[in-house]
C-alpha cells in the first residue's frame, strides 16, 4: 500500500500533505492534552510507549504466520493494534512516525507521497475504521469470537478504504491510463484478502495481550467503559454508503452488461423487439406499474440502491443481532 | 535482519567525511524537496527531460562519496510496484511517438519508462540526503524546519528502540527456528504467542525507559535547538541551496533537452 513518489503529482502531494499535517497537528494537541490529564504513570510512559510500539510494529513484521490453504504467509501491519493499545490519536501519530522512518531509511513509500501514505494507512485505520467500528461495537468482556470478527471487519474496512484512497490519488495525479473502475476493482479485491489476514493477526495479538496484560488495552474489551453504540455505527455507514453510491455511480458503464452484450452478439447488433401480443403488453404494463425506477439516471440509482442495501443490512443485523445479555458484564 | 543492515548501512555511510556531509542537513532537505517537486511536475511523456534530472543524484552521490551503482540497485526495488500501476498505459495509450528501426514506440511505453524513472530518481534523492546526513540529523533538520517537537521526539525514540526490539525479535525467532527444523513461518496460534510475547516485553521495556527518562528530567519532548556545531547555517549552505534549486528549476522550465538536442 506504500505509494511511491512516481505515482503522484505535486498538486495531489500538496493537498494530501496539508491534510496529513493538519491531522498530525490535531493528534499532537490531543496527545498533549491526554498526557496532561493522565495519571503520573501514564504521563511519563506515554511517549516512550509510543516510540517502543512504533519499533514493535517494525520488528513484528519480521515474523510471518502461515495463511492456511494458500501456501503463503503474512505479517502484522499494525494500525488497528496501535489504536487499540495507544488510543486512536496516539496510534495515528505513532504510525505516521513509522511511515516517515520507512520512507527515509528503507525507501518504502515516497517522501513527497508521505501525506498520501499517512492518510491511506494511518488516518483511515486509526481515526476512521477503529473508532467507528471496533471501539463502538466492542462490548465489556467481549468473547474471542467478537474480538476476532471486529478485528477482521475493522482491518478489512481500513484496508479497502485505503485502497480506494490510493486509487483516487493515483487517478487524480493522472499517472495511470487504467480506467478507474478497473483499477478500483483490482485494488479492492487484493486488499480485501490482505485485510482478512491483517484482522486475524491483530485479533491474535490482542487476545494474547488481553490474557496477560489487560491493562494495556485502552478500550472496553476488558472493562465496561462505555456502552456500545450500534445505531451510531449504522448511521455512519448509511451516510458513507449514500455518499459512495452517489459519487461512484458515474463510474457505471454506459456499455451493455454481459447479458445485453451476449444478446447483441446473437442478434447481430439489432436490439430485440418485444413481440406484440396481449400477454407481453400486460406484462410490460405490470412492470411499468411496479418498477421503482423505470427511466432512472445513474446517480439517483446509486443513492436509491445504497439506501436499499442499507435497509437490507439493517434488517439483517436487527434480525440476527444476538441479545446483549449473552455477553457477561462486570 | 535486513532492516538492521539497512539502518547500519545508512549510519555507516553518513559517518564518512565528504564535501556533501559538510552541508547543513536543512539545506539538503530543502534541495531534496525542490528536486522532487520539479521532477514530479514534469509531464510523464517528456522522458528526455526527465532523464536530465538524473544529474542531481549522480553528482550528489559523488560529492557524498556514495556508491551510485549500489544506490541504483537499491532504488530499483521500488520499480515493480510503479511498473504494475503504469503497465496498463501500454495498452490504453497507443499514440505512436517515434520509430526505432521498424519498431513503433507508443506514448504508453514512454510513460511506463517515465514512471519507473520517476520512482527510482525520487528514492535516489532521498538516499543521497539521508546517506550523507544520517537519520538522526535528518529528522533534526526537519524539526528545525518546523516539524513539531513531540512528533520528532516520538520518531527519535522509535528509531532508537528499533534496534533493541529487532534484536529481541531476532533472538526469539532464532530460538524458535532452532526447534522447528527449517520451518519459515508458523501456525497462527504459535505466531500470536511469539508476537504477543514480543509486544509484552517491548512494553515492559518502554515503561522502564519512561521512568528512567522521567527521573532524569525528560519532559515529553526534545527541544528543537541543540548546540551542535553542525547545526549552524553557513554561507556554503546558502550557496548549495541556491545553486542546486536554481539548476533544477531551470531544467524544469526551460525544456533544456529540446533546446540542446
Coordinates of C-alpha atoms in Angstrom, one line a residue:
Chain A
X1 CA 0.0 0.0 0.0
X2 CA 3.0 2.3 0.3
X3 CA 2.7 4.8 -2.5
X4 CA 5.9 5.8 -4.3
X5 CA 6.6 9.4 -5.5
X6 CA 6.3 8.1 -9.0
X7 CA 2.6 7.7 -8.7
X8 CA 1.5 11.2 -7.6
X9 CA 1.6 14.7 -8.9
X10 CA 2.9 17.6 -6.9
X11 CA -0.7 19.0 -6.6
X12 CA -2.0 15.8 -5.1
X13 CA 1.1 15.6 -2.8
X14 CA 0.5 19.2 -1.6
X15 CA -3.2 18.7 -0.8
X16 CA -2.7 15.3 0.9
X17 CA 0.4 16.7 2.7
X18 CA -1.6 19.6 4.0
X19 CA -4.4 17.3 5.2
X20 CA -1.8 14.9 6.9
X21 CA 0.0 17.8 8.6
X22 CA -3.3 19.2 9.9
X23 CA -4.2 15.7 11.3
X24 CA -0.7 15.4 12.9
X25 CA -1.2 18.9 14.5
X26 CA -4.6 17.8 15.9
X27 CA -3.1 14.5 17.1
X28 CA -0.2 16.3 18.9
X29 CA -2.7 18.5 20.6
X30 CA -4.9 15.6 21.6
X31 CA -1.9 13.5 22.8
X32 CA -0.6 16.5 24.8
X33 CA -4.0 17.0 26.4
X34 CA -4.3 13.4 27.2
X35 CA -0.8 13.3 28.7
X36 CA -1.7 16.2 30.9
X37 CA -4.9 14.6 32.1
X38 CA -3.5 11.1 32.7
X39 CA -2.1 9.7 35.9
X40 CA 1.6 10.2 36.7
X41 CA 2.3 6.6 35.5
X42 CA 0.8 7.2 32.0
X43 CA 2.1 10.7 31.7
X44 CA 5.7 9.5 32.0
X45 CA 5.3 6.4 29.9
X46 CA 3.1 7.5 27.0
X47 CA 5.8 9.0 24.8
X48 CA 8.3 6.2 25.3
X49 CA 5.5 3.7 24.9
X50 CA 4.6 5.3 21.5
X51 CA 8.2 5.0 20.5
X52 CA 8.5 1.4 21.5
X53 CA 5.2 0.5 19.9
X54 CA 6.4 2.0 16.7
X55 CA 9.6 -0.1 16.9
X56 CA 7.5 -3.1 17.8
X57 CA 5.4 -2.7 14.5
X58 CA 8.7 -2.8 12.6
X59 CA 10.0 -5.8 14.5
X60 CA 6.8 -7.8 14.3
X61 CA 6.8 -7.5 10.6
X62 CA 9.9 -9.8 10.5
X63 CA 7.9 -12.7 11.9
X64 CA 5.5 -14.3 9.5
X65 CA 2.5 -16.5 10.0
X66 CA 1.2 -19.1 7.6
X67 CA -2.1 -18.3 5.8
X68 CA -4.0 -21.6 5.8
X69 CA -4.7 -23.2 2.4
X70 CA -2.8 -20.6 0.4
X71 CA 0.8 -21.7 0.9
X72 CA 1.7 -18.0 1.5
X73 CA 2.5 -16.1 4.7
X74 CA 1.5 -12.8 6.1
X75 CA 2.5 -10.4 8.9
X76 CA 1.1 -7.7 11.1
X77 CA 0.6 -4.2 9.6
X78 CA -0.3 -2.6 12.9
X79 CA -2.8 0.3 12.5
X80 CA -5.7 -1.2 14.4
X81 CA -3.4 -2.8 17.0
X82 CA -1.7 0.6 17.7
X83 CA -5.1 2.3 18.0
X84 CA -6.3 -0.3 20.4
X85 CA -3.3 -0.1 22.6
X86 CA -2.4 3.6 22.5
X87 CA -5.8 5.2 21.5
X88 CA -6.7 6.5 18.1
X89 CA -4.7 9.8 18.1
X90 CA -1.6 8.4 19.7
X91 CA -1.8 5.4 17.4
X92 CA -2.1 7.6 14.4
X93 CA 0.9 9.7 15.5
X94 CA 3.0 6.5 16.1
X95 CA 2.1 5.0 12.7
X96 CA 2.8 8.3 11.0
X97 CA 6.3 8.3 12.6
X98 CA 6.8 4.7 11.4
X99 CA 5.8 5.7 7.9
X100 CA 8.3 8.6 7.9
X101 CA 11.1 6.3 9.1
X102 CA 10.2 3.6 6.4
X103 CA 10.3 6.3 3.8
X104 CA 13.6 7.9 4.9
X105 CA 15.6 4.8 5.8
X106 CA 14.0 1.9 3.9
X107 CA 12.8 3.8 0.7
X108 CA 9.4 2.3 1.4
X109 CA 7.0 4.9 0.2
X110 CA 8.0 8.3 -1.3
X111 CA 8.9 11.4 0.7
X112 CA 6.5 13.6 -1.3
X113 CA 3.9 10.9 -1.1
X114 CA 4.1 10.8 2.7
X115 CA 0.9 12.8 3.0
X116 CA -0.9 10.2 0.9
X117 CA 0.6 7.3 2.8
X118 CA -0.3 8.8 6.2
X119 CA -3.9 9.3 5.1
X120 CA -4.2 5.9 3.4
X121 CA -2.7 3.9 6.2
X122 CA -2.6 5.8 9.5
X123 CA -5.6 8.1 9.3
X124 CA -8.1 5.6 7.8
X125 CA -7.2 2.8 10.1
X126 CA -6.7 4.7 13.4
X127 CA -9.0 7.6 13.0
X128 CA -11.8 6.2 10.8
X129 CA -12.1 2.4 10.9
X130 CA -11.1 1.9 14.5
X131 CA -13.3 4.5 16.3
X132 CA -16.3 3.8 14.1
X133 CA -16.3 0.0 14.1
X134 CA -14.0 -1.5 16.7
X135 CA -14.5 0.9 19.6
X136 CA -18.1 1.5 19.1
X137 CA -19.1 -2.2 18.7
X138 CA -16.9 -3.6 21.3
X139 CA -18.5 -4.9 24.5
X140 CA -17.2 -5.3 28.0
X141 CA -15.6 -8.7 28.5
X142 CA -16.1 -9.5 24.8
X143 CA -15.8 -13.0 23.6
X144 CA -13.0 -14.3 21.5
X145 CA -15.4 -14.5 18.6
X146 CA -16.5 -10.9 18.9
X147 CA -12.9 -9.6 19.1
X148 CA -11.9 -11.7 16.1
X149 CA -14.9 -10.6 14.0
X150 CA -14.4 -6.9 14.9
X151 CA -10.7 -7.0 14.3
X152 CA -11.2 -8.6 10.9
X153 CA -14.0 -6.2 10.0
X154 CA -12.1 -3.1 11.1
X155 CA -8.9 -4.2 9.3
X156 CA -10.8 -5.1 6.1
X157 CA -12.6 -1.7 6.1
X158 CA -9.4 0.2 6.9
X159 CA -7.5 -1.6 4.0
X160 CA -10.3 -1.4 1.5
X161 CA -10.9 2.3 2.1
X162 CA -7.1 2.8 2.0
X163 CA -7.1 1.0 -1.4
X164 CA -9.9 3.3 -2.6
X165 CA -7.8 6.3 -1.5
X166 CA -4.8 5.0 -3.4
X167 CA -6.9 4.6 -6.5
X168 CA -8.3 8.1 -6.2
X169 CA -4.9 9.7 -5.6
X170 CA -3.3 7.9 -8.5
X171 CA -6.1 8.7 -10.9
X172 CA -6.2 12.3 -9.8
X173 CA -2.5 12.5 -10.4
X174 CA -3.0 11.4 -14.0
X175 CA -0.3 8.8 -13.9
X176 CA -2.2 5.7 -14.9
X177 CA -4.4 5.3 -18.0
X178 CA -6.1 2.3 -16.4
X179 CA -9.8 3.2 -16.1
X180 CA -10.6 4.0 -12.5
X181 CA -13.3 1.3 -12.3
X182 CA -11.0 -1.5 -13.2
X183 CA -8.2 -0.1 -11.0
X184 CA -10.6 0.1 -8.1
X185 CA -11.8 -3.5 -8.6
X186 CA -8.2 -4.8 -8.6
X187 CA -7.1 -2.8 -5.6
X188 CA -10.2 -3.6 -3.5
X189 CA -10.0 -7.3 -4.3
X190 CA -6.3 -7.5 -3.3
X191 CA -6.8 -5.5 -0.1
X192 CA -9.9 -7.4 0.9
X193 CA -7.7 -10.5 1.2
X194 CA -4.9 -8.7 2.9
X195 CA -7.4 -7.1 5.3
X196 CA -8.6 -10.5 6.4
X197 CA -5.1 -11.7 7.2
X198 CA -4.3 -8.4 9.0
X199 CA -7.5 -8.7 11.0
X200 CA -6.7 -12.3 12.1
X201 CA -3.2 -11.3 13.1
X202 CA -4.5 -8.3 15.1
X203 CA -7.1 -10.3 16.9
X204 CA -4.5 -13.0 17.8
X205 CA -2.1 -10.4 19.3
X206 CA -5.0 -8.6 21.1
X207 CA -6.1 -11.8 22.7
X208 CA -2.7 -12.6 23.9
X209 CA -2.3 -9.1 25.4
X210 CA -5.8 -9.3 27.0
X211 CA -4.8 -12.5 28.6
X212 CA -1.5 -11.4 30.1
X213 CA -1.7 -7.6 30.4
X214 CA -5.4 -6.4 30.1
X215 CA -4.5 -3.0 31.5
X216 CA -2.6 -2.2 28.2
X217 CA -5.7 -2.1 26.0
X218 CA -7.2 1.3 26.1
X219 CA -10.8 0.4 25.1
X220 CA -13.5 -1.6 26.5
X221 CA -12.5 -5.2 25.7
X222 CA -11.9 -5.8 29.3
X223 CA -13.8 -3.2 31.3
X224 CA -17.3 -1.6 31.0
X225 CA -16.1 1.8 30.0
X226 CA -18.9 2.8 27.7
X227 CA -21.9 1.1 26.2
X228 CA -21.6 0.2 22.5
X229 CA -23.4 2.3 20.0
X230 CA -24.6 0.2 17.1
X231 CA -27.1 2.8 16.0
X232 CA -24.4 5.4 15.5
X233 CA -22.2 3.0 13.6
X234 CA -25.1 2.1 11.3
X235 CA -25.9 5.7 10.8
X236 CA -22.3 6.5 9.8
X237 CA -22.2 3.5 7.5
X238 CA -25.5 4.6 6.0
X239 CA -24.1 8.1 5.3
X240 CA -20.9 6.7 3.9
X241 CA -22.8 4.2 1.6
X242 CA -25.0 7.0 0.3
X243 CA -22.0 9.2 -0.5
X244 CA -20.1 6.4 -2.2
X245 CA -23.2 5.3 -4.0
X246 CA -23.9 8.8 -5.3
X247 CA -20.3 9.7 -6.2
X248 CA -19.3 6.4 -7.8
X249 CA -22.4 5.8 -9.8
X250 CA -20.9 7.9 -12.6
X251 CA -18.4 5.1 -12.9
X252 CA -21.2 2.8 -14.0
X253 CA -20.6 1.9 -17.6
X254 CA -22.9 3.0 -20.3
X255 CA -21.9 0.0 -22.3
X256 CA -24.1 -3.1 -22.3
X257 CA -23.7 -5.6 -19.5
X258 CA -22.7 -9.2 -20.1
X259 CA -26.2 -10.4 -20.9
X260 CA -27.1 -7.5 -23.1
X261 CA -23.8 -7.9 -24.9
X262 CA -24.4 -11.6 -25.5
X263 CA -27.9 -10.9 -26.9
X264 CA -26.4 -8.2 -29.2
X265 CA -23.9 -10.7 -30.5
X266 CA -26.6 -13.3 -31.1
X267 CA -28.9 -10.9 -32.8
X268 CA -26.1 -9.3 -34.9
X269 CA -26.3 -5.9 -33.1
X270 CA -30.0 -5.5 -33.5
X271 CA -32.0 -4.7 -30.4
X272 CA -34.5 -7.3 -29.6
X273 CA -38.1 -6.2 -30.0
X274 CA -41.0 -7.2 -27.8
X275 CA -43.5 -9.4 -29.6
X276 CA -46.7 -7.6 -30.0
X277 CA -49.0 -10.0 -28.1
X278 CA -51.5 -9.1 -25.4
X279 CA -49.6 -11.2 -22.9
X280 CA -46.4 -9.2 -23.4
X281 CA -48.4 -6.0 -23.3
X282 CA -49.9 -7.0 -20.0
X283 CA -46.5 -8.0 -18.6
X284 CA -45.0 -4.7 -19.7
X285 CA -47.9 -2.8 -18.1
X286 CA -47.3 -4.6 -14.8
X287 CA -43.5 -3.9 -14.9
X288 CA -44.2 -0.2 -15.6
X289 CA -46.7 0.0 -12.7
X290 CA -44.4 -1.7 -10.2
X291 CA -40.9 -0.6 -11.3
X292 CA -39.2 1.8 -8.9
X293 CA -37.0 3.5 -11.4
X294 CA -38.3 2.8 -14.9
X295 CA -36.2 5.6 -16.6
X296 CA -33.6 6.1 -13.9
X297 CA -30.4 8.1 -14.1
X298 CA -27.3 6.5 -12.6
X299 CA -26.7 9.0 -9.7
X300 CA -30.2 8.6 -8.4
X301 CA -30.0 4.9 -8.9
X302 CA -26.8 4.9 -6.9
X303 CA -28.4 6.7 -4.0
X304 CA -31.5 4.6 -4.0
X305 CA -29.5 1.4 -4.5
X306 CA -27.3 2.2 -1.5
X307 CA -30.4 3.0 0.5
X308 CA -31.9 -0.4 -0.3
X309 CA -28.7 -2.2 0.6
X310 CA -28.6 -0.3 3.9
X311 CA -32.1 -1.2 4.6
X312 CA -31.4 -4.9 3.9
X313 CA -28.3 -4.8 6.1
X314 CA -30.1 -3.0 8.8
X315 CA -32.9 -5.5 8.8
X316 CA -30.4 -8.4 8.8
X317 CA -28.4 -7.0 11.7
X318 CA -31.7 -6.4 13.6
X319 CA -33.0 -9.9 13.0
X320 CA -29.7 -11.7 13.6
X321 CA -28.2 -9.5 16.3
X322 CA -27.7 -11.6 19.4
X323 CA -29.1 -10.2 22.6
X324 CA -26.7 -8.1 24.6
X325 CA -27.2 -10.2 27.7
X326 CA -25.3 -13.0 26.1
X327 CA -22.0 -11.2 26.8
X328 CA -21.3 -11.1 30.5
X329 CA -20.7 -7.7 32.1
X330 CA -19.0 -6.7 35.3
Chain B
X1 CA 17.7 -8.7 9.8
X2 CA 17.6 -6.7 6.6
X3 CA 16.2 -3.8 8.5
X4 CA 19.2 -3.8 10.8
X5 CA 21.6 -4.0 7.9
X6 CA 19.8 -1.1 6.2
X7 CA 19.9 1.0 9.3
X8 CA 23.6 0.2 9.8
X9 CA 24.4 0.9 6.2
X10 CA 22.7 4.4 6.4
X11 CA 24.6 5.3 9.5
X12 CA 27.9 4.0 8.3
X13 CA 27.7 5.9 5.0
X14 CA 26.6 9.1 6.9
X15 CA 29.7 8.9 9.1
X16 CA 32.1 9.2 6.1
X17 CA 33.7 12.5 5.6
X18 CA 32.7 14.1 2.4
X19 CA 32.0 17.5 0.9
X20 CA 28.3 16.8 0.9
X21 CA 28.4 15.9 4.6
X22 CA 29.7 19.3 5.4
X23 CA 26.5 20.9 4.0
X24 CA 23.8 21.6 6.6
X25 CA 21.1 18.9 6.8
X26 CA 18.4 21.6 6.3
X27 CA 19.9 22.7 3.0
X28 CA 19.9 19.1 1.8
X29 CA 16.3 18.7 2.9
X30 CA 15.2 21.8 1.0
X31 CA 17.1 20.8 -2.1
X32 CA 15.5 17.3 -1.9
X33 CA 12.0 18.8 -1.7
X34 CA 12.8 21.1 -4.7
X35 CA 14.1 18.2 -6.7
X36 CA 11.0 16.1 -6.0
X37 CA 8.6 18.9 -6.9
X38 CA 10.4 19.9 -10.1
X39 CA 11.0 16.3 -11.2
X40 CA 7.5 15.0 -10.4
X41 CA 5.8 18.0 -12.0
X42 CA 7.4 17.1 -15.4
X43 CA 4.7 15.6 -17.7
X44 CA 5.2 11.9 -18.0
X45 CA 5.6 11.8 -21.8
X46 CA 8.7 14.1 -21.6
X47 CA 11.1 11.3 -20.9
X48 CA 14.2 13.0 -22.3
X49 CA 13.7 16.0 -20.0
X50 CA 13.1 13.7 -17.0
X51 CA 16.4 11.9 -17.8
X52 CA 18.2 15.2 -17.2
X53 CA 17.2 15.0 -13.5
X54 CA 19.5 12.0 -13.1
X55 CA 22.3 14.5 -12.9
X56 CA 21.4 15.6 -9.4
X57 CA 21.6 12.2 -7.6
X58 CA 24.6 11.3 -9.7
X59 CA 26.6 14.4 -8.8
X60 CA 25.4 14.4 -5.2
X61 CA 26.3 10.8 -4.7
X62 CA 29.8 11.6 -6.0
X63 CA 30.0 14.6 -3.6
X64 CA 28.9 12.4 -0.7
X65 CA 31.3 9.6 -1.6
X66 CA 28.5 7.1 -2.1
X67 CA 28.4 4.1 -4.4
X68 CA 26.0 5.2 -7.1
X69 CA 25.7 1.7 -8.6
X70 CA 24.6 0.3 -5.2
X71 CA 22.2 3.2 -5.0
X72 CA 20.7 2.4 -8.4
X73 CA 20.4 -1.3 -7.3
X74 CA 18.6 -0.3 -4.1
X75 CA 16.3 2.2 -5.7
X76 CA 15.2 -0.3 -8.3
X77 CA 13.3 -2.1 -5.5
X78 CA 10.5 0.4 -6.0
X79 CA 10.3 -0.2 -9.7
X80 CA 7.9 -3.3 -9.7
X81 CA 5.0 -1.5 -7.9
X82 CA 5.4 1.6 -10.1
X83 CA 5.6 -0.6 -13.2
X84 CA 2.5 -2.5 -12.1
X85 CA 0.5 0.7 -12.0
X86 CA 1.9 2.0 -15.2
X87 CA 1.7 -1.2 -17.2
X88 CA -1.8 -0.6 -18.5
X89 CA -0.6 2.6 -20.2
X90 CA 1.0 0.4 -22.9
X91 CA -2.5 -1.0 -23.8
X92 CA -4.5 2.2 -23.4
X93 CA -2.2 4.8 -24.9
X94 CA -1.1 3.6 -28.3
X95 CA -0.3 7.0 -29.8
X96 CA 2.9 6.5 -31.8
X97 CA 5.8 8.7 -30.7
X98 CA 8.8 7.6 -32.8
X99 CA 10.3 4.7 -34.7
X100 CA 13.3 2.6 -33.6
X101 CA 14.1 0.8 -36.9
X102 CA 10.8 -0.9 -37.7
X103 CA 9.5 -0.8 -34.1
X104 CA 6.9 1.8 -33.3
X105 CA 7.3 3.2 -29.8
X106 CA 4.0 4.4 -28.4
X107 CA 3.3 7.0 -25.7
X108 CA 2.2 4.2 -23.4
X109 CA 5.8 2.7 -23.4
X110 CA 7.3 6.2 -22.9
X111 CA 5.0 6.8 -19.9
X112 CA 5.9 3.3 -18.4
X113 CA 9.6 4.0 -18.5
X114 CA 9.0 7.6 -17.3
X115 CA 7.0 6.5 -14.3
X116 CA 9.6 3.9 -13.3
X117 CA 12.3 6.6 -13.7
X118 CA 10.4 9.0 -11.5
X119 CA 10.1 6.3 -8.8
X120 CA 13.8 5.4 -9.0
X121 CA 15.0 9.0 -9.0
X122 CA 12.8 10.1 -6.1
X123 CA 14.2 7.2 -4.0
X124 CA 17.8 8.1 -5.0
X125 CA 17.2 11.8 -4.0
X126 CA 16.1 10.7 -0.5
X127 CA 19.0 8.2 -0.3
X128 CA 21.5 11.0 -1.1
X129 CA 20.1 13.2 1.6
X130 CA 19.8 10.5 4.3
X131 CA 23.1 8.8 3.3
X132 CA 25.1 12.0 3.6
X133 CA 23.3 13.1 6.8
X134 CA 22.2 10.2 8.9
X135 CA 18.7 9.5 10.2
X136 CA 19.1 11.4 13.5
X137 CA 20.4 14.6 11.8
X138 CA 17.8 14.4 9.1
X139 CA 14.9 14.3 11.5
X140 CA 16.6 17.0 13.5
X141 CA 16.7 19.1 10.3
X142 CA 13.0 18.5 9.7
X143 CA 12.3 19.5 13.3
X144 CA 14.3 22.8 12.8
X145 CA 12.3 23.4 9.6
X146 CA 9.1 23.2 11.6
X147 CA 8.2 19.6 12.4
X148 CA 6.6 19.6 15.9
X149 CA 8.9 18.6 18.7
X150 CA 6.6 15.9 20.1
X151 CA 6.4 14.2 16.7
X152 CA 10.1 14.5 16.2
X153 CA 10.7 13.1 19.7
X154 CA 8.5 10.1 19.0
X155 CA 10.4 9.4 15.8
X156 CA 13.8 9.6 17.6
X157 CA 12.5 7.2 20.3
X158 CA 11.2 4.8 17.6
X159 CA 14.5 4.9 15.8
X160 CA 16.4 4.3 19.0
X161 CA 14.2 1.3 20.0
X162 CA 14.1 -0.3 16.6
X163 CA 17.5 -1.9 17.2
X164 CA 16.5 -3.1 20.6
X165 CA 13.3 -4.6 19.6
X166 CA 14.5 -6.1 16.3
X167 CA 17.4 -7.7 18.3
X168 CA 14.8 -9.1 20.7
X169 CA 12.7 -10.4 17.8
X170 CA 15.7 -12.0 16.2
X171 CA 16.6 -13.8 19.5
X172 CA 13.1 -15.1 19.8
X173 CA 12.9 -16.2 16.2
X174 CA 16.3 -17.8 16.4
X175 CA 15.2 -19.7 19.5
X176 CA 12.1 -20.8 17.7
X177 CA 13.9 -21.7 14.5
X178 CA 16.3 -23.9 16.4
X179 CA 13.4 -26.1 17.4
X180 CA 11.4 -26.0 14.2
X181 CA 13.6 -27.9 11.6
X182 CA 13.8 -25.3 8.9
X183 CA 10.2 -24.0 9.0
X184 CA 9.9 -20.5 7.6
X185 CA 6.6 -19.4 9.1
X186 CA 4.4 -20.7 12.0
X187 CA 0.8 -21.5 12.6
X188 CA -1.2 -18.6 13.7
X189 CA -1.5 -19.7 17.3
X190 CA 2.2 -20.1 17.7
X191 CA 2.8 -16.8 15.9
X192 CA 0.4 -15.0 18.1
X193 CA 2.2 -16.2 21.2
X194 CA 5.6 -15.2 19.8
X195 CA 4.5 -11.7 18.7
X196 CA 2.3 -11.2 21.8
X197 CA 5.3 -12.1 24.0
X198 CA 7.5 -9.7 22.0
X199 CA 4.9 -7.0 22.5
X200 CA 4.7 -7.5 26.2
X201 CA 8.5 -7.5 26.6
X202 CA 8.6 -4.3 24.5
X203 CA 6.0 -2.6 26.6
X204 CA 7.8 -3.6 29.8
X205 CA 11.0 -2.1 28.4
X206 CA 9.2 1.0 27.3
X207 CA 7.7 1.6 30.7
X208 CA 11.1 1.2 32.4
X209 CA 12.7 3.6 29.9
X210 CA 9.9 6.1 30.5
X211 CA 10.5 6.1 34.3
X212 CA 14.3 6.3 33.7
X213 CA 13.8 9.3 31.4
X214 CA 11.4 11.0 33.8
X215 CA 13.9 10.5 36.6
X216 CA 16.5 12.4 34.5
X217 CA 14.1 15.3 33.9
X218 CA 12.7 14.5 30.5
X219 CA 9.5 16.5 29.8
X220 CA 7.7 14.8 26.9
X221 CA 9.6 16.3 24.0
X222 CA 13.1 17.2 22.9
X223 CA 14.0 20.9 22.3
X224 CA 14.3 22.0 18.7
X225 CA 17.6 23.8 19.1
X226 CA 20.6 21.8 20.1
X227 CA 24.1 23.4 20.5
X228 CA 25.7 21.3 17.8
X229 CA 28.5 22.7 15.7
X230 CA 26.9 21.2 12.6
X231 CA 23.6 22.9 13.2
X232 CA 24.9 26.3 12.3
X233 CA 23.8 27.6 8.9
X234 CA 26.8 28.8 6.9
X235 CA 27.4 30.6 3.6
X236 CA 28.2 27.4 1.8
X237 CA 24.8 26.1 2.7
X238 CA 23.1 29.1 1.2
X239 CA 25.2 28.7 -1.9
X240 CA 24.5 25.0 -2.2
X241 CA 20.7 25.5 -1.8
X242 CA 20.6 28.4 -4.3
X243 CA 22.8 26.7 -6.9
X244 CA 21.0 23.3 -6.8
X245 CA 17.5 24.7 -6.6
X246 CA 18.1 27.2 -9.5
X247 CA 19.6 24.5 -11.7
X248 CA 16.6 22.1 -11.0
X249 CA 14.1 24.8 -11.7
X250 CA 15.8 25.8 -14.9
X251 CA 15.8 22.2 -16.1
X252 CA 12.1 22.1 -15.3
X253 CA 11.0 25.3 -17.0
X254 CA 13.5 25.7 -19.9
X255 CA 13.0 22.3 -21.6
X256 CA 16.7 22.0 -21.9
X257 CA 16.8 18.7 -23.7
X258 CA 14.6 20.1 -26.5
X259 CA 16.9 23.1 -26.9
X260 CA 20.1 21.0 -26.8
X261 CA 19.1 18.0 -28.9

